[in-house]
Short mmCIF file of C-alpha atoms and ligand atoms in Angstrom, two decimals:
data_model
loop_
_atom_site.label_atom_id
_atom_site.label_comp_id
_atom_site.label_asym_id
_atom_site.label_seq_id
_atom_site.Cartn_x
_atom_site.Cartn_y
_atom_site.Cartn_z
CA MET A 1261 -7.32 36.50 14.76
CA ALA A 1262 -7.51 32.70 15.41
CA SER A 1263 -5.59 30.50 13.30
CA LEU A 1264 -6.96 27.48 11.35
CA LYS A 1265 -5.22 25.19 13.90
CA GLU A 1266 -6.53 27.20 16.91
CA LEU A 1267 -10.14 27.01 15.34
CA ALA A 1268 -9.54 23.09 14.80
CA ASP A 1269 -8.48 23.18 18.81
CA LEU A 1270 -11.72 24.82 19.53
CA VAL A 1271 -13.85 22.00 17.72
CA ILE A 1272 -12.02 19.60 19.97
CA SER A 1273 -12.93 21.55 23.07
CA GLY A 1274 -16.80 21.55 21.67
CA ASP A 1275 -17.21 25.30 22.54
CA ILE A 1276 -19.66 26.46 20.20
CA GLU A 1277 -19.67 30.12 21.03
CA LYS A 1278 -15.77 30.21 20.52
CA VAL A 1279 -15.84 27.92 17.33
CA GLU A 1280 -18.59 30.61 16.22
CA ALA A 1281 -16.27 33.27 17.03
CA ALA A 1282 -13.45 32.07 15.61
CA THR A 1283 -15.02 30.87 12.15
CA GLN A 1284 -16.55 34.70 12.01
CA GLN A 1285 -13.05 36.27 12.66
CA LEU A 1286 -11.25 34.08 9.73
CA LEU A 1287 -14.15 34.92 7.20
CA ASP A 1288 -14.05 38.54 8.14
CA ALA A 1289 -10.56 38.70 7.64
CA GLY A 1290 -11.26 37.34 3.84
CA GLU A 1291 -10.12 33.58 4.55
CA ASP A 1292 -11.92 31.36 1.85
CA ALA A 1293 -14.75 29.53 3.24
CA MET A 1294 -13.91 26.33 1.98
CA LYS A 1295 -10.39 26.51 3.60
CA VAL A 1296 -12.06 27.26 6.92
CA ILE A 1297 -13.92 23.95 6.80
CA ASN A 1298 -11.48 21.96 5.16
CA GLU A 1299 -8.45 22.91 7.08
CA GLY A 1300 -10.09 24.23 10.45
CA LEU A 1301 -13.11 22.40 11.32
CA ILE A 1302 -12.80 19.23 9.67
CA PRO A 1303 -9.27 18.32 10.96
CA GLY A 1304 -10.89 19.43 14.46
CA ILE A 1305 -13.97 16.85 14.23
CA ASN A 1306 -11.27 14.25 12.63
CA GLU A 1307 -8.98 14.55 15.58
CA VAL A 1308 -12.48 14.05 17.70
CA GLY A 1309 -12.99 10.64 15.77
CA ASP A 1310 -9.45 9.53 16.60
CA ARG A 1311 -9.91 10.17 20.61
CA PHE A 1312 -13.02 8.72 20.57
CA LYS A 1313 -11.76 5.67 19.30
CA GLU A 1314 -8.74 5.66 21.72
CA GLY A 1315 -11.28 6.18 24.47
CA GLU A 1316 -9.82 9.72 25.31
CA MET A 1317 -13.29 11.17 24.52
CA PHE A 1318 -16.85 9.99 24.79
CA VAL A 1319 -20.14 10.30 23.31
CA PRO A 1320 -21.36 13.55 25.22
CA GLU A 1321 -18.23 15.55 24.38
CA MET A 1322 -18.29 13.86 20.60
CA MET A 1323 -21.53 15.28 20.45
CA MET A 1324 -20.48 19.02 21.95
CA SER A 1325 -17.64 18.85 19.09
CA ALA A 1326 -20.25 18.00 16.53
CA GLN A 1327 -22.49 20.83 17.36
CA ALA A 1328 -19.90 23.52 17.65
CA MET A 1329 -18.31 21.88 14.05
CA LYS A 1330 -22.01 22.43 12.50
CA ALA A 1331 -22.32 25.92 13.88
CA GLY A 1332 -19.10 26.65 12.20
CA VAL A 1333 -20.21 24.89 9.08
CA GLU A 1334 -23.23 27.16 9.17
CA LEU A 1335 -21.32 30.40 9.05
CA ALA A 1336 -19.08 29.45 6.29
CA LYS A 1337 -22.23 28.07 4.24
CA GLU A 1338 -23.58 31.78 4.33
CA LYS A 1339 -20.43 32.77 3.00
CA LEU A 1340 -20.68 30.25 0.19
CA GLY A 1341 -24.01 30.55 -0.91
CA GLY A 1342 -26.38 33.27 -2.16
CA ALA A 1343 -25.08 33.58 -6.09
CA GLU A 1344 -28.12 32.74 -8.45
CA ILE A 1345 -26.67 29.54 -10.30
CA PRO A 1346 -29.00 27.50 -13.14
CA THR A 1347 -30.07 24.09 -11.80
CA ALA A 1348 -27.55 21.48 -12.77
CA GLY A 1349 -29.95 18.85 -11.77
CA ARG A 1350 -32.22 17.60 -8.89
CA VAL A 1351 -30.63 15.45 -6.12
CA ILE A 1352 -32.29 13.35 -3.39
CA MET A 1353 -29.62 13.23 -0.42
CA GLY A 1354 -29.77 11.55 2.99
CA THR A 1355 -28.11 9.47 5.72
CA VAL A 1356 -29.42 5.95 5.30
CA ALA A 1357 -31.83 4.01 8.06
CA GLY A 1358 -29.98 3.78 11.47
CA ASP A 1359 -27.58 6.12 11.00
CA LEU A 1360 -27.53 9.72 12.64
CA HIS A 1361 -24.38 11.32 11.07
CA ASP A 1362 -25.10 14.49 9.21
CA ILE A 1363 -22.24 16.58 8.95
CA GLY A 1364 -20.25 14.96 5.95
CA LYS A 1365 -23.73 14.77 4.19
CA ASN A 1366 -24.62 18.26 5.04
CA LEU A 1367 -21.37 19.42 3.31
CA VAL A 1368 -22.09 17.61 0.53
CA ALA A 1369 -25.42 18.59 0.27
CA MET A 1370 -24.05 22.31 0.52
CA MET A 1371 -21.75 21.71 -2.20
CA LEU A 1372 -23.86 20.37 -4.31
CA GLU A 1373 -26.28 23.42 -3.84
CA SER A 1374 -23.57 25.62 -4.37
CA SER A 1375 -22.25 23.92 -7.75
CA GLY A 1376 -26.25 24.54 -8.79
CA PHE A 1377 -28.02 21.23 -8.11
CA ASN A 1378 -31.22 21.35 -6.59
CA VAL A 1379 -30.92 19.13 -3.41
CA VAL A 1380 -33.82 17.84 -1.46
CA ASP A 1381 -32.32 16.81 1.81
CA LEU A 1382 -34.18 13.86 3.45
CA GLY A 1383 -32.19 14.35 6.42
CA VAL A 1384 -30.82 11.27 8.72
CA ASP A 1385 -31.86 7.96 9.55
CA VAL A 1386 -34.03 7.89 6.19
CA GLU A 1387 -35.85 4.53 5.29
CA ALA A 1388 -35.65 2.90 1.77
CA ASP A 1389 -38.93 3.70 1.06
CA LYS A 1390 -38.70 7.40 1.94
CA PHE A 1391 -35.96 7.56 -0.74
CA ILE A 1392 -37.89 5.91 -3.49
CA ALA A 1393 -40.93 8.06 -2.59
CA ALA A 1394 -38.62 11.29 -2.89
CA VAL A 1395 -37.48 10.09 -6.07
CA LYS A 1396 -40.78 9.61 -7.31
CA GLU A 1397 -42.42 12.95 -6.11
CA HIS A 1398 -39.32 15.35 -7.23
CA ASN A 1399 -38.29 13.18 -10.58
CA ALA A 1400 -34.89 13.34 -9.44
CA GLN A 1401 -31.97 12.36 -11.35
CA VAL A 1402 -29.81 11.54 -8.51
CA ILE A 1403 -30.06 9.85 -5.09
CA GLY A 1404 -26.96 10.20 -2.65
CA MET A 1405 -26.75 8.67 0.09
CA SER A 1406 -24.25 8.71 3.03
CA ALA A 1407 -23.27 6.01 6.00
CA LEU A 1408 -20.64 6.73 8.80
CA LEU A 1409 -21.25 3.40 10.64
CA THR A 1410 -20.30 0.18 8.97
CA THR A 1411 -23.39 -1.49 10.45
CA THR A 1412 -25.40 0.83 8.19
CA MET A 1413 -23.92 0.45 4.84
CA PRO A 1414 -25.96 -2.31 4.07
CA ALA A 1415 -28.89 0.12 3.90
CA MET A 1416 -27.67 1.50 1.09
CA LYS A 1417 -28.20 -1.67 -0.92
CA GLU A 1418 -31.78 -2.08 0.40
CA VAL A 1419 -32.51 1.40 -1.72
CA ILE A 1420 -30.80 -0.17 -4.68
CA ASP A 1421 -32.92 -3.35 -4.49
CA GLU A 1422 -36.05 -1.17 -3.70
CA LEU A 1423 -35.43 0.75 -6.78
CA GLU A 1424 -34.76 -2.15 -8.88
CA GLU A 1425 -38.02 -4.20 -7.57
CA GLY A 1426 -39.99 -0.67 -8.39
CA GLY A 1427 -38.85 -0.75 -11.92
CA LEU A 1428 -37.06 2.72 -11.23
CA ARG A 1429 -33.27 1.60 -11.36
CA ASP A 1430 -32.72 2.73 -14.61
CA SER A 1431 -33.96 6.41 -14.31
CA VAL A 1432 -32.16 7.32 -11.48
CA LYS A 1433 -28.37 7.12 -10.52
CA VAL A 1434 -27.12 6.29 -7.15
CA MET A 1435 -23.98 7.82 -5.40
CA ILE A 1436 -22.93 6.91 -2.01
CA GLY A 1437 -19.99 8.24 0.46
CA GLY A 1438 -19.28 8.45 4.00
CA ALA A 1439 -16.11 7.48 5.82
CA PRO A 1440 -16.24 3.61 5.80
CA VAL A 1441 -17.53 3.37 2.44
CA THR A 1442 -15.35 2.59 -0.66
CA GLN A 1443 -15.42 2.30 -4.40
CA ASP A 1444 -15.04 -1.55 -3.79
CA TYR A 1445 -18.29 -1.52 -1.61
CA ALA A 1446 -20.06 0.81 -4.47
CA ASP A 1447 -19.31 -1.79 -6.96
CA GLU A 1448 -20.23 -4.68 -5.18
CA ILE A 1449 -23.89 -3.21 -4.10
CA GLY A 1450 -24.04 -1.72 -7.98
CA ALA A 1451 -24.40 2.01 -7.28
CA ASP A 1452 -23.44 4.26 -9.71
CA GLY A 1453 -20.80 6.15 -8.00
CA TYR A 1454 -18.51 6.60 -4.97
CA ALA A 1455 -16.96 9.73 -3.68
CA ALA A 1456 -14.31 10.35 -0.92
CA ASP A 1457 -15.19 13.65 -0.28
CA ALA A 1458 -17.29 16.76 -0.77
CA GLY A 1459 -15.29 17.90 -3.61
CA ASN A 1460 -15.13 14.52 -5.60
CA ALA A 1461 -19.02 14.49 -5.12
CA ILE A 1462 -19.48 17.56 -7.02
CA ASP A 1463 -17.34 15.89 -10.06
CA LEU A 1464 -19.22 12.55 -9.80
CA CYS A 1465 -22.74 14.47 -9.70
CA LYS A 1466 -21.74 16.26 -12.53
CA GLN A 1467 -20.61 13.13 -14.42
CA LEU A 1468 -24.10 10.96 -13.23
CA VAL A 1469 -26.65 13.66 -14.70
CO1 B1M B 1014 -20.05 8.65 15.63
N1 B1M B 1014 -19.02 7.38 15.03
N2 B1M B 1014 -21.22 7.18 16.61
N3 B1M B 1014 -21.21 10.08 16.32
N4 B1M B 1014 -18.58 9.83 14.93
C1 B1M B 1014 -18.01 7.44 14.05
C2 B1M B 1014 -18.44 7.71 12.52
C3 B1M B 1014 -16.66 6.46 14.45
C4 B1M B 1014 -15.88 6.28 13.37
C5 B1M B 1014 -15.99 7.27 15.63
C6 B1M B 1014 -14.76 6.16 16.09
O1 B1M B 1014 -15.00 4.98 16.39
N5 B1M B 1014 -13.35 6.46 15.53
C7 B1M B 1014 -17.66 5.44 14.91
C8 B1M B 1014 -17.96 4.54 13.78
C9 B1M B 1014 -17.22 3.36 13.63
C10 B1M B 1014 -17.79 2.21 12.48
O2 B1M B 1014 -18.93 1.88 12.48
N6 B1M B 1014 -16.63 1.75 11.92
C11 B1M B 1014 -18.70 5.87 15.52
C12 B1M B 1014 -19.64 5.52 16.35
C13 B1M B 1014 -19.22 4.15 16.91
C14 B1M B 1014 -20.93 6.04 17.02
C15 B1M B 1014 -21.75 5.74 17.92
C16 B1M B 1014 -22.20 4.18 17.58
C17 B1M B 1014 -21.15 5.97 19.27
C18 B1M B 1014 -22.28 5.31 20.30
O3 B1M B 1014 -23.17 5.93 20.70
N7 B1M B 1014 -21.55 4.53 20.93
C19 B1M B 1014 -22.78 6.68 17.33
C20 B1M B 1014 -24.19 6.01 16.43
C21 B1M B 1014 -25.22 6.89 16.40
C22 B1M B 1014 -26.08 6.56 15.10
O4 B1M B 1014 -25.72 7.06 14.30
N8 B1M B 1014 -26.93 5.57 15.33
C23 B1M B 1014 -22.47 7.94 17.25
C24 B1M B 1014 -22.85 8.91 17.41
C25 B1M B 1014 -22.16 10.19 17.06
C26 B1M B 1014 -23.04 11.72 17.54
C27 B1M B 1014 -24.10 11.90 17.47
C28 B1M B 1014 -21.86 11.90 18.73
C29 B1M B 1014 -21.87 12.77 16.29
C30 B1M B 1014 -22.60 12.57 14.92
C31 B1M B 1014 -23.44 14.21 15.10
C32 B1M B 1014 -24.05 14.40 13.83
O5 B1M B 1014 -23.49 14.09 12.69
N9 B1M B 1014 -24.61 15.40 13.81
C33 B1M B 1014 -20.55 11.71 16.02
C34 B1M B 1014 -19.81 12.20 15.37
C35 B1M B 1014 -19.24 13.46 15.07
C36 B1M B 1014 -18.40 11.18 14.74
C37 B1M B 1014 -16.95 11.33 14.02
C38 B1M B 1014 -16.21 12.12 15.39
C39 B1M B 1014 -17.20 12.52 13.20
C40 B1M B 1014 -17.78 12.21 11.96
C41 B1M B 1014 -17.93 13.37 10.98
O6 B1M B 1014 -18.93 14.64 10.98
N10 B1M B 1014 -16.67 13.58 10.43
C42 B1M B 1014 -16.76 10.19 13.60
C43 B1M B 1014 -15.39 9.77 13.69
C44 B1M B 1014 -14.37 10.30 12.18
O7 B1M B 1014 -15.06 10.01 10.96
N11 B1M B 1014 -13.48 10.90 12.05
C45 B1M B 1014 -17.98 9.03 14.17
C46 B1M B 1014 -16.66 15.04 9.58
C47 B1M B 1014 -17.33 14.86 8.25
C48 B1M B 1014 -16.92 16.04 7.42
O8 B1M B 1014 -16.59 13.48 7.45
O9 B1M B 1014 -19.15 12.45 7.66
O10 B1M B 1014 -16.86 10.86 6.59
P1 B1M B 1014 -17.82 12.57 6.95
O11 B1M B 1014 -18.08 12.94 5.38
C49 B1M B 1014 -17.19 13.59 4.31
C50 B1M B 1014 -16.76 12.11 3.46
O12 B1M B 1014 -17.05 10.97 3.90
C51 B1M B 1014 -17.66 12.41 2.44
O13 B1M B 1014 -17.60 13.95 2.24
C52 B1M B 1014 -17.91 14.42 3.47
C53 B1M B 1014 -17.05 15.86 3.44
O14 B1M B 1014 -15.75 15.46 2.88
N12 B1M B 1014 -19.11 11.74 2.46
C54 B1M B 1014 -19.82 11.59 1.32
C55 B1M B 1014 -19.87 11.79 3.47
N13 B1M B 1014 -21.20 11.31 3.10
C56 B1M B 1014 -21.16 11.42 1.51
C57 B1M B 1014 -22.20 11.42 0.61
C58 B1M B 1014 -21.28 11.18 -0.83
C59 B1M B 1014 -20.48 11.86 -1.06
C60 B1M B 1014 -19.58 11.65 -0.09
O15 B1M B 1014 -22.41 11.00 -1.80
C61 B1M B 1014 -23.89 10.64 -1.34
#
C-alpha cells in the first residue's frame, strides 16, 4: 500500500491514475479521508508550488499536479460525504474575479458541506455582481471568497464595496481566505473574518451565522 509520503510524491509527478489508485488504497485500508488530504495530497501540491517558485517546475506540470490532486480529493470527498446533516446556514462560495485557483476553495466548500452548511459554489473567476446576485437569490447568510494571487485580492474588496452600495452589507457576513490572504488584509477591507485553512473556515463560519 502507498504511504502518505508516496501519495505526495505522486501528486508532484502529476500522474492522475497513480494518485487515484494510491488514494483509493489508503481509503480502502481505513485511512482517515481528511488525513489523506492534509498529510498526502496537500503537502504534494505545496511542494509543487515551491518548485514552481524556484523555476524547477512549469505551468503545464503544475496543471497536471493540480488535476491529480483534484482527482484524489474527489475520492476522499466521496468518503467524507453521505451523512444527512441538518442545514447550519447557506454560504455562497467562489474564487474571485481573475483567479482560476479552485483546489482550496473546493476543499473549504466540501468541508462546509460535510459540516452541515448548504453551499452554493459559484466556481472560479467570479465577478462581484455575480456574488451579489447569488446572495439575493439564495438569501445567504455568508459569502466566502477565495484568492490565491496577490493581484486578485483587491477583487474581494470590490465585492464588499458592492454589498455596501446595494444596502446588503448588514444582512450578509463576509469570510475570506487563500494563501496570500491574512487577518490584517481582512481587517483592512472590512471582511467579517479570515480563515487560514479549511478547518478554521468551518469554525469561523459557525461563529458568523
Ligand atoms: Co498558481 N500560483 N498560478 N496555479 N498555483 C500559486 C498560487 C503561486 C503561489 C505559485 C508560486 O509562485 N509559488 C503563484 C501566486 C503568486 C502570487 O500571486 N503571490 C501562482 C501563479 C503565479 C500562477 C499563474 C499566474 C502562473 C502563470 O500562468 N504564470 C497562473 C494564474 C492563473 C489565474 O488564476 N488567473 C497560475 C495557474 C495555476 C494552475 C491553473 C496551473 C493551478 C491551479 C489549478 C486549480 O486550482 N484548479 C495552479 C496551482 C495548482 C498553484 C499552486 C501550486 C497550488 C495552489 C493550491 O491548490 N494549493 C500554488 C502554490 C501554493 O499555494 N503552494 C500556486 C493547495 C490548496 C489546498 O491550498 O488554495 O491555499 P490553498 O487553500 C487553503 C487555504 O488557503 C484556505 O483553505 C485551503 C485548504 O486548507 N483557503 C480558504 C482557501 N480559500 C479559502 C477561503 C476561505 C477560507 C480559507 O473562506 C472563504
